[in-house]
Amino acid sequence: MSEVPANQAPELLRRLLRAKDRIDAAPQQDWPVRRLARVSGVSAAHFARSFKLAFGVPPHRYLLTCRIERAMALLRDTDLPVTEIAFQSGWESLGTFGRTVRDVTGDSPSEFRARVRGAACGLARVPSCVVRATQRPPLTMAVSEKRRRAGDGIKRVRKTRRQA
Amino acid sequence: MSQGVAVVGLYVRDQEEALKFYVEKLGFRVHTDVRNGDYRWLTVQHPEQPSFQLGLFAPGPPVHDAATAQTLRAVVAKGAMPPLVMSVSDCRAACERMRAAGVEFTQEPVDRYGTVDAGFRDPAGNGWKLIEAR
C-alpha cells in the first residue's frame, strides 16, 4: 500500500482526469502540454509529471494510444480511405501513420484492415468508451523511441562490423 | 415483495456535493439519509425505478482507516471505478437537459450500432454512460 502514490490529492487527480477525458473525447486534436495543463488547472511544468504519476503513462504517449485506437477502429469499422483515417485520428503525415500502425500491429494499415474487418461486432453491447479503453494498445515505451532504439541497434551492429 | 438487487453504492469524495449533483442535476430523489456520528448512509433513487437505490458513500472513518480512505478517493478521482450505465428514452434530449443543469459531458452523443450513447462524470469522478434504450 505504501507504494500507492497516495500523495496526489483526490482534487488534483480529478482535475488530471478531466484532461485525460478531453484527450479521449478528441484525440485527433493537438494536445500540447500547455493546453492539457490549462484543462487541469495546474502549471505546465507539473502537469506531465503529475499525469504520469496518476495514470502510469506520460500524456503524449496516452494521446498516441488513443489515436492508434481511433485509427484501428476506423480501419475496422468503416470504409473510409486510409488517408482520411490518418487525418481523422490526428496524424499529419501518412508516412508516420503507416509506420506507427506497423510498429503496433505488425501490419500496414490496409493489411490490418483486411485482417480485422468486422471482428468487433460482438462488442456492440458494451459501452463505446469501455470498448475504446480496452482496445488502446499498451505502449510501454513511445513508438518513436522503440523505432529509435531499433535504429540504434542497427547502427551499433554496423559500427561493430566496421570495427571488426 | 420482489427479490433482487436493492442497493448498489458508489464512493464519492463529498456526500453533500454528490447529493446536489444526483438530485439537482440528474433528477434523482433522496431515498434514505441517516447519520450516526461521522457515518452517513445516503441513498438516492431514479424517479422511474422505485425498487433500486443508488448509495452515495464517502470513504472514511469509521468504516475505513485513513490510508484506505485516501486510496479509495484516489481510485474514484482517477476514473478507475467500473462503468455505470443509465438508460434514457432520448439520449440527445437528455444530454441537452443535463448540460443545461451543469453536467460535464466527457463524450458527446454518438450513433452507434443502432442506438445513441454519451458519457459524463459525477463530481467525484465516477463515469456514467447515457444510452438510449432500444
PDB file of C-alpha atoms in Angstrom:
ATOM      1  CA  MET A   1       0.000   0.000   0.000  1.00  0.00           C
ATOM      2  CA  SER A   2       2.870   2.358   0.744  1.00  0.00           C
ATOM      3  CA  GLU A   3       3.853   2.330  -2.951  1.00  0.00           C
ATOM      4  CA  VAL A   4       0.480   3.735  -3.999  1.00  0.00           C
ATOM      5  CA  PRO A   5       1.174   7.381  -4.914  1.00  0.00           C
ATOM      6  CA  ALA A   6      -1.007   8.495  -2.035  1.00  0.00           C
ATOM      7  CA  ASN A   7       0.462  11.980  -2.091  1.00  0.00           C
ATOM      8  CA  GLN A   8      -1.675  13.038  -5.017  1.00  0.00           C
ATOM      9  CA  ALA A   9      -4.760  14.730  -3.639  1.00  0.00           C
ATOM     10  CA  PRO A  10      -8.107  13.473  -4.985  1.00  0.00           C
ATOM     11  CA  GLU A  11      -8.870  17.052  -6.086  1.00  0.00           C
ATOM     12  CA  LEU A  12      -5.729  17.089  -8.262  1.00  0.00           C
ATOM     13  CA  LEU A  13      -6.438  13.597  -9.624  1.00  0.00           C
ATOM     14  CA  ARG A  14      -9.959  14.632 -10.553  1.00  0.00           C
ATOM     15  CA  ARG A  15      -8.589  17.602 -12.476  1.00  0.00           C
ATOM     16  CA  LEU A  16      -5.977  15.424 -14.212  1.00  0.00           C
ATOM     17  CA  LEU A  17      -8.796  13.041 -15.139  1.00  0.00           C
ATOM     18  CA  ARG A  18     -10.523  15.961 -16.857  1.00  0.00           C
ATOM     19  CA  ALA A  19      -7.509  16.353 -19.150  1.00  0.00           C
ATOM     20  CA  LYS A  20      -7.471  12.608 -19.824  1.00  0.00           C
ATOM     21  CA  ASP A  21     -11.188  12.716 -20.645  1.00  0.00           C
ATOM     22  CA  ARG A  22     -10.589  15.578 -23.077  1.00  0.00           C
ATOM     23  CA  ILE A  23      -7.927  13.523 -24.888  1.00  0.00           C
ATOM     24  CA  ASP A  24     -10.325  10.555 -25.018  1.00  0.00           C
ATOM     25  CA  ALA A  25     -13.067  12.722 -26.486  1.00  0.00           C
ATOM     26  CA  ALA A  26     -10.937  14.287 -29.220  1.00  0.00           C
ATOM     27  CA  PRO A  27      -7.584  12.511 -29.764  1.00  0.00           C
ATOM     28  CA  GLN A  28      -7.386  13.947 -33.290  1.00  0.00           C
ATOM     29  CA  GLN A  29      -6.815  17.420 -31.845  1.00  0.00           C
ATOM     30  CA  ASP A  30      -3.474  18.889 -30.883  1.00  0.00           C
ATOM     31  CA  TRP A  31      -2.853  18.464 -27.156  1.00  0.00           C
ATOM     32  CA  PRO A  32       0.305  20.317 -26.209  1.00  0.00           C
ATOM     33  CA  VAL A  33       1.136  20.042 -22.516  1.00  0.00           C
ATOM     34  CA  ARG A  34       0.235  23.690 -22.001  1.00  0.00           C
ATOM     35  CA  ARG A  35      -3.320  23.091 -23.223  1.00  0.00           C
ATOM     36  CA  LEU A  36      -3.761  19.970 -21.071  1.00  0.00           C
ATOM     37  CA  ALA A  37      -2.299  21.760 -18.064  1.00  0.00           C
ATOM     38  CA  ARG A  38      -4.852  24.519 -18.533  1.00  0.00           C
ATOM     39  CA  VAL A  39      -7.691  21.937 -18.541  1.00  0.00           C
ATOM     40  CA  SER A  40      -6.353  20.555 -15.257  1.00  0.00           C
ATOM     41  CA  GLY A  41      -5.638  23.944 -13.744  1.00  0.00           C
ATOM     42  CA  VAL A  42      -2.006  23.100 -12.961  1.00  0.00           C
ATOM     43  CA  SER A  43       1.256  24.565 -14.231  1.00  0.00           C
ATOM     44  CA  ALA A  44       2.677  23.122 -17.437  1.00  0.00           C
ATOM     45  CA  ALA A  45       5.828  22.229 -15.504  1.00  0.00           C
ATOM     46  CA  HIS A  46       3.929  19.964 -13.105  1.00  0.00           C
ATOM     47  CA  PHE A  47       1.355  18.579 -15.483  1.00  0.00           C
ATOM     48  CA  ALA A  48       3.314  15.861 -17.308  1.00  0.00           C
ATOM     49  CA  ARG A  49       4.871  14.524 -14.111  1.00  0.00           C
ATOM     50  CA  SER A  50       1.552  14.523 -12.227  1.00  0.00           C
ATOM     51  CA  PHE A  51      -0.240  12.869 -15.142  1.00  0.00           C
ATOM     52  CA  LYS A  52       2.344  10.114 -15.392  1.00  0.00           C
ATOM     53  CA  LEU A  53       2.252   9.522 -11.666  1.00  0.00           C
ATOM     54  CA  ALA A  54      -1.556   9.292 -11.756  1.00  0.00           C
ATOM     55  CA  PHE A  55      -2.086   7.218 -14.889  1.00  0.00           C
ATOM     56  CA  GLY A  56       1.216   5.435 -15.411  1.00  0.00           C
ATOM     57  CA  VAL A  57       1.997   6.919 -18.842  1.00  0.00           C
ATOM     58  CA  PRO A  58       3.158  10.351 -19.936  1.00  0.00           C
ATOM     59  CA  PRO A  59       0.355  12.409 -21.535  1.00  0.00           C
ATOM     60  CA  HIS A  60       1.832  12.406 -25.049  1.00  0.00           C
ATOM     61  CA  ARG A  61       2.025   8.619 -25.026  1.00  0.00           C
ATOM     62  CA  TYR A  62      -1.503   8.326 -23.699  1.00  0.00           C
ATOM     63  CA  LEU A  63      -2.594  10.567 -26.571  1.00  0.00           C
ATOM     64  CA  LEU A  64      -0.757   8.304 -29.003  1.00  0.00           C
ATOM     65  CA  THR A  65      -2.560   5.189 -27.687  1.00  0.00           C
ATOM     66  CA  CYS A  66      -5.897   6.988 -28.149  1.00  0.00           C
ATOM     67  CA  ARG A  67      -5.027   7.970 -31.710  1.00  0.00           C
ATOM     68  CA  ILE A  68      -3.950   4.440 -32.550  1.00  0.00           C
ATOM     69  CA  GLU A  69      -7.159   3.041 -31.049  1.00  0.00           C
ATOM     70  CA  ARG A  70      -9.225   5.542 -33.084  1.00  0.00           C
ATOM     71  CA  ALA A  71      -7.370   4.703 -36.266  1.00  0.00           C
ATOM     72  CA  MET A  72      -7.661   0.943 -35.710  1.00  0.00           C
ATOM     73  CA  ALA A  73     -11.399   1.265 -35.005  1.00  0.00           C
ATOM     74  CA  LEU A  74     -11.942   3.327 -38.169  1.00  0.00           C
ATOM     75  CA  LEU A  75      -9.933   0.835 -40.235  1.00  0.00           C
ATOM     76  CA  ARG A  76     -12.001  -1.999 -38.778  1.00  0.00           C
ATOM     77  CA  ASP A  77     -15.462  -0.456 -38.782  1.00  0.00           C
ATOM     78  CA  THR A  78     -15.603   1.960 -41.733  1.00  0.00           C
ATOM     79  CA  ASP A  79     -14.840   2.100 -45.447  1.00  0.00           C
ATOM     80  CA  LEU A  80     -13.014   5.430 -45.184  1.00  0.00           C
ATOM     81  CA  PRO A  81      -9.807   5.717 -47.207  1.00  0.00           C
ATOM     82  CA  VAL A  82      -6.593   5.213 -45.175  1.00  0.00           C
ATOM     83  CA  THR A  83      -5.533   8.817 -45.840  1.00  0.00           C
ATOM     84  CA  GLU A  84      -8.801  10.103 -44.394  1.00  0.00           C
ATOM     85  CA  ILE A  85      -8.438   7.828 -41.335  1.00  0.00           C
ATOM     86  CA  ALA A  86      -4.904   9.081 -40.712  1.00  0.00           C
ATOM     87  CA  PHE A  87      -6.182  12.643 -40.831  1.00  0.00           C
ATOM     88  CA  GLN A  88      -9.285  11.954 -38.692  1.00  0.00           C
ATOM     89  CA  SER A  89      -7.240  10.278 -35.970  1.00  0.00           C
ATOM     90  CA  GLY A  90      -4.705  13.071 -35.655  1.00  0.00           C
ATOM     91  CA  TRP A  91      -1.778  12.292 -37.966  1.00  0.00           C
ATOM     92  CA  GLU A  92      -0.437  14.965 -40.227  1.00  0.00           C
ATOM     93  CA  SER A  93       1.829  12.634 -42.161  1.00  0.00           C
ATOM     94  CA  LEU A  94       0.656   9.467 -43.884  1.00  0.00           C
ATOM     95  CA  GLY A  95       4.173   8.053 -43.601  1.00  0.00           C
ATOM     96  CA  THR A  96       4.265   8.406 -39.798  1.00  0.00           C
ATOM     97  CA  PHE A  97       0.773   6.958 -39.592  1.00  0.00           C
ATOM     98  CA  GLY A  98       1.720   3.899 -41.644  1.00  0.00           C
ATOM     99  CA  ARG A  99       4.908   3.331 -39.632  1.00  0.00           C
ATOM    100  CA  THR A 100       3.104   3.664 -36.306  1.00  0.00           C
ATOM    101  CA  VAL A 101       0.348   1.214 -37.286  1.00  0.00           C
ATOM    102  CA  ARG A 102       3.001  -1.220 -38.472  1.00  0.00           C
ATOM    103  CA  ASP A 103       5.013  -0.829 -35.253  1.00  0.00           C
ATOM    104  CA  VAL A 104       1.945  -1.535 -33.120  1.00  0.00           C
ATOM    105  CA  THR A 105       0.101  -4.175 -35.141  1.00  0.00           C
ATOM    106  CA  GLY A 106       2.827  -5.648 -37.326  1.00  0.00           C
ATOM    107  CA  ASP A 107       0.778  -4.815 -40.419  1.00  0.00           C
ATOM    108  CA  SER A 108       0.366  -1.857 -42.743  1.00  0.00           C
ATOM    109  CA  PRO A 109      -2.967  -0.020 -42.313  1.00  0.00           C
ATOM    110  CA  SER A 110      -4.549  -1.820 -45.276  1.00  0.00           C
ATOM    111  CA  GLU A 111      -3.210  -5.225 -44.226  1.00  0.00           C
ATOM    112  CA  PHE A 112      -4.509  -4.599 -40.702  1.00  0.00           C
ATOM    113  CA  ARG A 113      -7.885  -3.594 -42.151  1.00  0.00           C
ATOM    114  CA  ALA A 114      -8.130  -6.795 -44.222  1.00  0.00           C
ATOM    115  CA  ARG A 115      -7.211  -8.915 -41.198  1.00  0.00           C
ATOM    116  CA  VAL A 116      -9.672  -7.487 -38.639  1.00  0.00           C
ATOM    117  CA  ARG A 117     -12.647  -6.496 -40.808  1.00  0.00           C
ATOM    118  CA  GLY A 118     -15.853  -6.922 -38.823  1.00  0.00           C
ATOM    119  CA  ALA A 119     -14.059  -8.582 -35.910  1.00  0.00           C
ATOM    120  CA  ALA A 120     -15.503  -6.425 -33.118  1.00  0.00           C
ATOM    121  CA  CYS A 121     -19.229  -6.871 -33.734  1.00  0.00           C
ATOM    122  CA  GLY A 122     -19.549  -8.911 -30.515  1.00  0.00           C
ATOM    123  CA  LEU A 123     -18.781  -5.744 -28.552  1.00  0.00           C
ATOM    124  CA  ALA A 124     -21.920  -3.936 -29.735  1.00  0.00           C
ATOM    125  CA  ARG A 125     -23.495  -4.309 -26.313  1.00  0.00           C
ATOM    126  CA  VAL A 126     -20.502  -2.862 -24.456  1.00  0.00           C
ATOM    127  CA  PRO A 127     -20.462   0.939 -23.963  1.00  0.00           C
ATOM    128  CA  SER A 128     -18.199   2.600 -26.503  1.00  0.00           C
ATOM    129  CA  CYS A 129     -15.818   4.258 -24.039  1.00  0.00           C
ATOM    130  CA  VAL A 130     -15.195   0.878 -22.413  1.00  0.00           C
ATOM    131  CA  VAL A 131     -14.512  -0.745 -25.765  1.00  0.00           C
ATOM    132  CA  ARG A 132     -12.144   2.092 -26.599  1.00  0.00           C
ATOM    133  CA  ALA A 133     -10.318   1.746 -23.295  1.00  0.00           C
ATOM    134  CA  THR A 134      -9.846  -1.993 -23.824  1.00  0.00           C
ATOM    135  CA  GLN A 135      -8.539  -1.521 -27.345  1.00  0.00           C
ATOM    136  CA  ARG A 136      -5.876   1.064 -26.690  1.00  0.00           C
ATOM    137  CA  PRO A 137      -2.504  -0.551 -27.331  1.00  0.00           C
ATOM    138  CA  PRO A 138      -0.407  -0.999 -24.176  1.00  0.00           C
ATOM    139  CA  LEU A 139       2.575   1.138 -25.113  1.00  0.00           C
ATOM    140  CA  THR A 140       5.280   0.565 -22.530  1.00  0.00           C
ATOM    141  CA  MET A 141       7.550   2.917 -24.429  1.00  0.00           C
ATOM    142  CA  ALA A 142       6.981   5.533 -27.063  1.00  0.00           C
ATOM    143  CA  VAL A 143       6.676   4.109 -30.556  1.00  0.00           C
ATOM    144  CA  SER A 144       9.211   6.624 -31.829  1.00  0.00           C
ATOM    145  CA  GLU A 145      11.535   5.617 -29.020  1.00  0.00           C
ATOM    146  CA  LYS A 146      11.119   1.939 -29.906  1.00  0.00           C
ATOM    147  CA  ARG A 147      11.933   2.739 -33.514  1.00  0.00           C
ATOM    148  CA  ARG A 148      14.902   4.857 -32.476  1.00  0.00           C
ATOM    149  CA  ARG A 149      16.223   2.076 -30.280  1.00  0.00           C
ATOM    150  CA  ALA A 150      15.775  -0.433 -33.075  1.00  0.00           C
ATOM    151  CA  GLY A 151      17.577   2.032 -35.355  1.00  0.00           C
ATOM    152  CA  ASP A 152      20.362   2.487 -32.792  1.00  0.00           C
ATOM    153  CA  GLY A 153      20.718  -1.261 -32.610  1.00  0.00           C
ATOM    154  CA  ILE A 154      21.194  -1.472 -36.338  1.00  0.00           C
ATOM    155  CA  LYS A 155      23.694   1.377 -36.322  1.00  0.00           C
ATOM    156  CA  ARG A 156      25.573  -0.176 -33.446  1.00  0.00           C
ATOM    157  CA  VAL A 157      25.745  -3.531 -35.225  1.00  0.00           C
ATOM    158  CA  ARG A 158      27.014  -1.804 -38.364  1.00  0.00           C
ATOM    159  CA  LYS A 159      29.624   0.077 -36.396  1.00  0.00           C
ATOM    160  CA  THR A 160      30.750  -3.127 -34.676  1.00  0.00           C
ATOM    161  CA  ARG A 161      31.033  -4.836 -38.019  1.00  0.00           C
ATOM    162  CA  ARG A 162      33.029  -1.968 -39.396  1.00  0.00           C
ATOM    163  CA  GLN A 163      35.305  -2.063 -36.370  1.00  0.00           C
ATOM    164  CA  ALA A 164      35.693  -5.811 -36.789  1.00  0.00           C
TER     165      ALA A 164
ATOM    166  CA  MET B   1     -42.211  -8.386  -2.047  1.00  0.00           C
ATOM    167  CA  SER B   2     -39.905  -8.526  -5.048  1.00  0.00           C
ATOM    168  CA  GLN B   3     -36.481 -10.097  -4.861  1.00  0.00           C
ATOM    169  CA  GLY B   4     -33.353  -8.711  -6.495  1.00  0.00           C
ATOM    170  CA  VAL B   5     -30.608  -6.117  -6.198  1.00  0.00           C
ATOM    171  CA  ALA B   6     -31.828  -3.306  -3.953  1.00  0.00           C
ATOM    172  CA  VAL B   7     -28.815  -1.056  -3.338  1.00  0.00           C
ATOM    173  CA  VAL B   8     -25.563  -0.534  -5.217  1.00  0.00           C
ATOM    174  CA  GLY B   9     -23.169   2.007  -3.761  1.00  0.00           C
ATOM    175  CA  LEU B  10     -20.711   4.447  -5.257  1.00  0.00           C
ATOM    176  CA  TYR B  11     -17.825   6.056  -3.467  1.00  0.00           C
ATOM    177  CA  VAL B  12     -17.934   9.827  -3.657  1.00  0.00           C
ATOM    178  CA  ARG B  13     -15.489  12.424  -2.385  1.00  0.00           C
ATOM    179  CA  ASP B  14     -18.119  14.540  -0.684  1.00  0.00           C
ATOM    180  CA  GLN B  15     -21.646  13.324   0.059  1.00  0.00           C
ATOM    181  CA  GLU B  16     -23.175  16.803   0.081  1.00  0.00           C
ATOM    182  CA  GLU B  17     -21.699  17.579  -3.330  1.00  0.00           C
ATOM    183  CA  ALA B  18     -22.867  14.176  -4.643  1.00  0.00           C
ATOM    184  CA  LEU B  19     -26.359  14.700  -3.241  1.00  0.00           C
ATOM    185  CA  LYS B  20     -26.674  18.037  -5.033  1.00  0.00           C
ATOM    186  CA  PHE B  21     -25.418  16.510  -8.264  1.00  0.00           C
ATOM    187  CA  TYR B  22     -27.649  13.443  -8.301  1.00  0.00           C
ATOM    188  CA  VAL B  23     -30.751  15.261  -7.072  1.00  0.00           C
ATOM    189  CA  GLU B  24     -30.493  18.711  -8.626  1.00  0.00           C
ATOM    190  CA  LYS B  25     -28.706  17.872 -11.875  1.00  0.00           C
ATOM    191  CA  LEU B  26     -29.812  14.321 -12.633  1.00  0.00           C
ATOM    192  CA  GLY B  27     -33.270  14.442 -11.074  1.00  0.00           C
ATOM    193  CA  PHE B  28     -32.869  11.589  -8.573  1.00  0.00           C
ATOM    194  CA  ARG B  29     -34.769  11.627  -5.267  1.00  0.00           C
ATOM    195  CA  VAL B  30     -33.382  11.045  -1.814  1.00  0.00           C
ATOM    196  CA  HIS B  31     -34.470   7.642  -0.531  1.00  0.00           C
ATOM    197  CA  THR B  32     -32.614   7.376   2.789  1.00  0.00           C
ATOM    198  CA  ASP B  33     -30.387   9.864   4.556  1.00  0.00           C
ATOM    199  CA  VAL B  34     -29.440   8.853   8.080  1.00  0.00           C
ATOM    200  CA  ARG B  35     -26.432   9.676  10.211  1.00  0.00           C
ATOM    201  CA  ASN B  36     -24.681   8.012  13.076  1.00  0.00           C
ATOM    202  CA  GLY B  37     -21.834  10.196  14.311  1.00  0.00           C
ATOM    203  CA  ASP B  38     -19.458  10.643  11.369  1.00  0.00           C
ATOM    204  CA  TYR B  39     -21.217   7.994   9.355  1.00  0.00           C
ATOM    205  CA  ARG B  40     -23.909   8.892   6.843  1.00  0.00           C
ATOM    206  CA  TRP B  41     -25.965   6.312   4.962  1.00  0.00           C
ATOM    207  CA  LEU B  42     -27.229   8.153   1.906  1.00  0.00           C
ATOM    208  CA  THR B  43     -29.141   6.592  -0.966  1.00  0.00           C
ATOM    209  CA  VAL B  44     -30.934   8.140  -3.910  1.00  0.00           C
ATOM    210  CA  GLN B  45     -33.396   6.759  -6.361  1.00  0.00           C
ATOM    211  CA  HIS B  46     -34.188   7.215 -10.027  1.00  0.00           C
ATOM    212  CA  PRO B  47     -37.761   8.555 -10.234  1.00  0.00           C
ATOM    213  CA  GLU B  48     -38.787   5.722 -12.553  1.00  0.00           C
ATOM    214  CA  GLN B  49     -37.078   2.923 -10.645  1.00  0.00           C
ATOM    215  CA  PRO B  50     -38.584   2.597  -7.169  1.00  0.00           C
ATOM    216  CA  SER B  51     -37.082  -0.825  -6.416  1.00  0.00           C
ATOM    217  CA  PHE B  52     -33.464   0.293  -6.760  1.00  0.00           C
ATOM    218  CA  GLN B  53     -31.349   2.636  -4.640  1.00  0.00           C
ATOM    219  CA  LEU B  54     -28.010   4.135  -5.576  1.00  0.00           C
ATOM    220  CA  GLY B  55     -25.855   4.580  -2.478  1.00  0.00           C
ATOM    221  CA  LEU B  56     -23.605   7.630  -2.260  1.00  0.00           C
ATOM    222  CA  PHE B  57     -20.983   6.674   0.282  1.00  0.00           C
ATOM    223  CA  ALA B  58     -17.898   8.549   1.410  1.00  0.00           C
ATOM    224  CA  PRO B  59     -14.720   6.607   2.187  1.00  0.00           C
ATOM    225  CA  GLY B  60     -13.526   7.332   5.706  1.00  0.00           C
ATOM    226  CA  PRO B  61     -13.965   6.537   9.378  1.00  0.00           C
ATOM    227  CA  PRO B  62     -15.460   4.555  10.977  1.00  0.00           C
ATOM    228  CA  VAL B  63     -15.539   2.151   8.008  1.00  0.00           C
ATOM    229  CA  HIS B  64     -12.056   2.844   6.605  1.00  0.00           C
ATOM    230  CA  ASP B  65      -8.709   3.793   8.074  1.00  0.00           C
ATOM    231  CA  ALA B  66      -7.137   6.974   6.710  1.00  0.00           C
ATOM    232  CA  ALA B  67      -4.821   5.265   4.204  1.00  0.00           C
ATOM    233  CA  THR B  68      -7.605   3.065   2.794  1.00  0.00           C
ATOM    234  CA  ALA B  69      -9.934   6.046   2.520  1.00  0.00           C
ATOM    235  CA  GLN B  70      -7.240   8.011   0.676  1.00  0.00           C
ATOM    236  CA  THR B  71      -6.706   5.113  -1.747  1.00  0.00           C
ATOM    237  CA  LEU B  72     -10.441   4.810  -2.430  1.00  0.00           C
ATOM    238  CA  ARG B  73     -10.815   8.545  -3.029  1.00  0.00           C
ATOM    239  CA  ALA B  74      -7.828   8.463  -5.393  1.00  0.00           C
ATOM    240  CA  VAL B  75      -9.199   5.498  -7.351  1.00  0.00           C
ATOM    241  CA  VAL B  76     -12.534   7.278  -7.845  1.00  0.00           C
ATOM    242  CA  ALA B  77     -10.867  10.593  -8.761  1.00  0.00           C
ATOM    243  CA  LYS B  78      -8.742   8.837 -11.390  1.00  0.00           C
ATOM    244  CA  GLY B  79     -11.892   7.481 -13.020  1.00  0.00           C
ATOM    245  CA  ALA B  80     -10.825   3.906 -12.298  1.00  0.00           C
ATOM    246  CA  MET B  81     -14.119   2.649 -10.869  1.00  0.00           C
ATOM    247  CA  PRO B  82     -16.284   0.392 -13.043  1.00  0.00           C
ATOM    248  CA  PRO B  83     -18.594   1.903 -15.660  1.00  0.00           C
ATOM    249  CA  LEU B  84     -22.153   2.886 -14.795  1.00  0.00           C
ATOM    250  CA  VAL B  85     -24.930   2.919 -17.361  1.00  0.00           C
ATOM    251  CA  MET B  86     -28.149   4.893 -17.325  1.00  0.00           C
ATOM    252  CA  SER B  87     -30.915   4.160 -19.764  1.00  0.00           C
ATOM    253  CA  VAL B  88     -32.796   7.061 -21.339  1.00  0.00           C
ATOM    254  CA  SER B  89     -35.528   7.212 -23.965  1.00  0.00           C
ATOM    255  CA  ASP B  90     -33.865  10.072 -25.875  1.00  0.00           C
ATOM    256  CA  CYS B  91     -30.114  10.444 -25.391  1.00  0.00           C
ATOM    257  CA  ARG B  92     -29.677  13.783 -27.174  1.00  0.00           C
ATOM    258  CA  ALA B  93     -32.597  15.399 -25.340  1.00  0.00           C
ATOM    259  CA  ALA B  94     -31.332  14.061 -22.005  1.00  0.00           C
ATOM    260  CA  CYS B  95     -27.855  15.449 -22.744  1.00  0.00           C
ATOM    261  CA  GLU B  96     -29.203  18.871 -23.520  1.00  0.00           C
ATOM    262  CA  ARG B  97     -31.279  18.905 -20.369  1.00  0.00           C
ATOM    263  CA  MET B  98     -28.387  17.719 -18.221  1.00  0.00           C
ATOM    264  CA  ARG B  99     -25.882  20.061 -19.821  1.00  0.00           C
ATOM    265  CA  ALA B 100     -28.229  22.966 -19.124  1.00  0.00           C
ATOM    266  CA  ALA B 101     -28.248  21.834 -15.490  1.00  0.00           C
ATOM    267  CA  GLY B 102     -24.431  21.961 -15.449  1.00  0.00           C
ATOM    268  CA  VAL B 103     -23.429  18.334 -16.013  1.00  0.00           C
ATOM    269  CA  GLU B 104     -19.977  17.953 -17.532  1.00  0.00           C
ATOM    270  CA  PHE B 105     -20.032  15.598 -20.521  1.00  0.00           C
ATOM    271  CA  THR B 106     -16.965  13.544 -21.378  1.00  0.00           C
ATOM    272  CA  GLN B 107     -18.396  12.205 -24.620  1.00  0.00           C
ATOM    273  CA  GLU B 108     -20.870  13.871 -26.947  1.00  0.00           C
ATOM    274  CA  PRO B 109     -23.797  11.735 -28.117  1.00  0.00           C
ATOM    275  CA  VAL B 110     -22.732   9.364 -30.905  1.00  0.00           C
ATOM    276  CA  ASP B 111     -24.775   6.982 -33.039  1.00  0.00           C
ATOM    277  CA  ARG B 112     -23.545   3.501 -32.513  1.00  0.00           C
ATOM    278  CA  TYR B 113     -24.979   0.129 -33.551  1.00  0.00           C
ATOM    279  CA  GLY B 114     -28.492   1.496 -33.867  1.00  0.00           C
ATOM    280  CA  THR B 115     -28.550   3.430 -30.601  1.00  0.00           C
ATOM    281  CA  VAL B 116     -27.100   6.671 -29.249  1.00  0.00           C
ATOM    282  CA  ASP B 117     -24.734   6.963 -26.307  1.00  0.00           C
ATOM    283  CA  ALA B 118     -22.956   9.728 -24.437  1.00  0.00           C
ATOM    284  CA  GLY B 119     -20.746   9.942 -21.358  1.00  0.00           C
ATOM    285  CA  PHE B 120     -20.476  12.120 -18.277  1.00  0.00           C
ATOM    286  CA  ARG B 121     -18.894  12.026 -14.835  1.00  0.00           C
ATOM    287  CA  ASP B 122     -20.139  12.867 -11.397  1.00  0.00           C
ATOM    288  CA  PRO B 123     -18.092  15.416  -9.404  1.00  0.00           C
ATOM    289  CA  ALA B 124     -16.109  12.652  -7.680  1.00  0.00           C
ATOM    290  CA  GLY B 125     -15.029  11.026 -10.977  1.00  0.00           C
ATOM    291  CA  ASN B 126     -17.489   8.141 -11.369  1.00  0.00           C
ATOM    292  CA  GLY B 127     -18.101   7.682 -15.088  1.00  0.00           C
ATOM    293  CA  TRP B 128     -21.599   7.236 -16.467  1.00  0.00           C
ATOM    294  CA  LYS B 129     -22.746   6.211 -19.900  1.00  0.00           C
ATOM    295  CA  LEU B 130     -26.060   7.535 -21.061  1.00  0.00           C
ATOM    296  CA  ILE B 131     -27.519   5.020 -23.504  1.00  0.00           C
ATOM    297  CA  GLU B 132     -30.710   5.371 -25.481  1.00  0.00           C
ATOM    298  CA  ALA B 133     -32.971   2.380 -24.804  1.00  0.00           C
ATOM    299  CA  ARG B 134     -33.725   0.453 -27.965  1.00  0.00           C
TER     300      ARG B 134
END
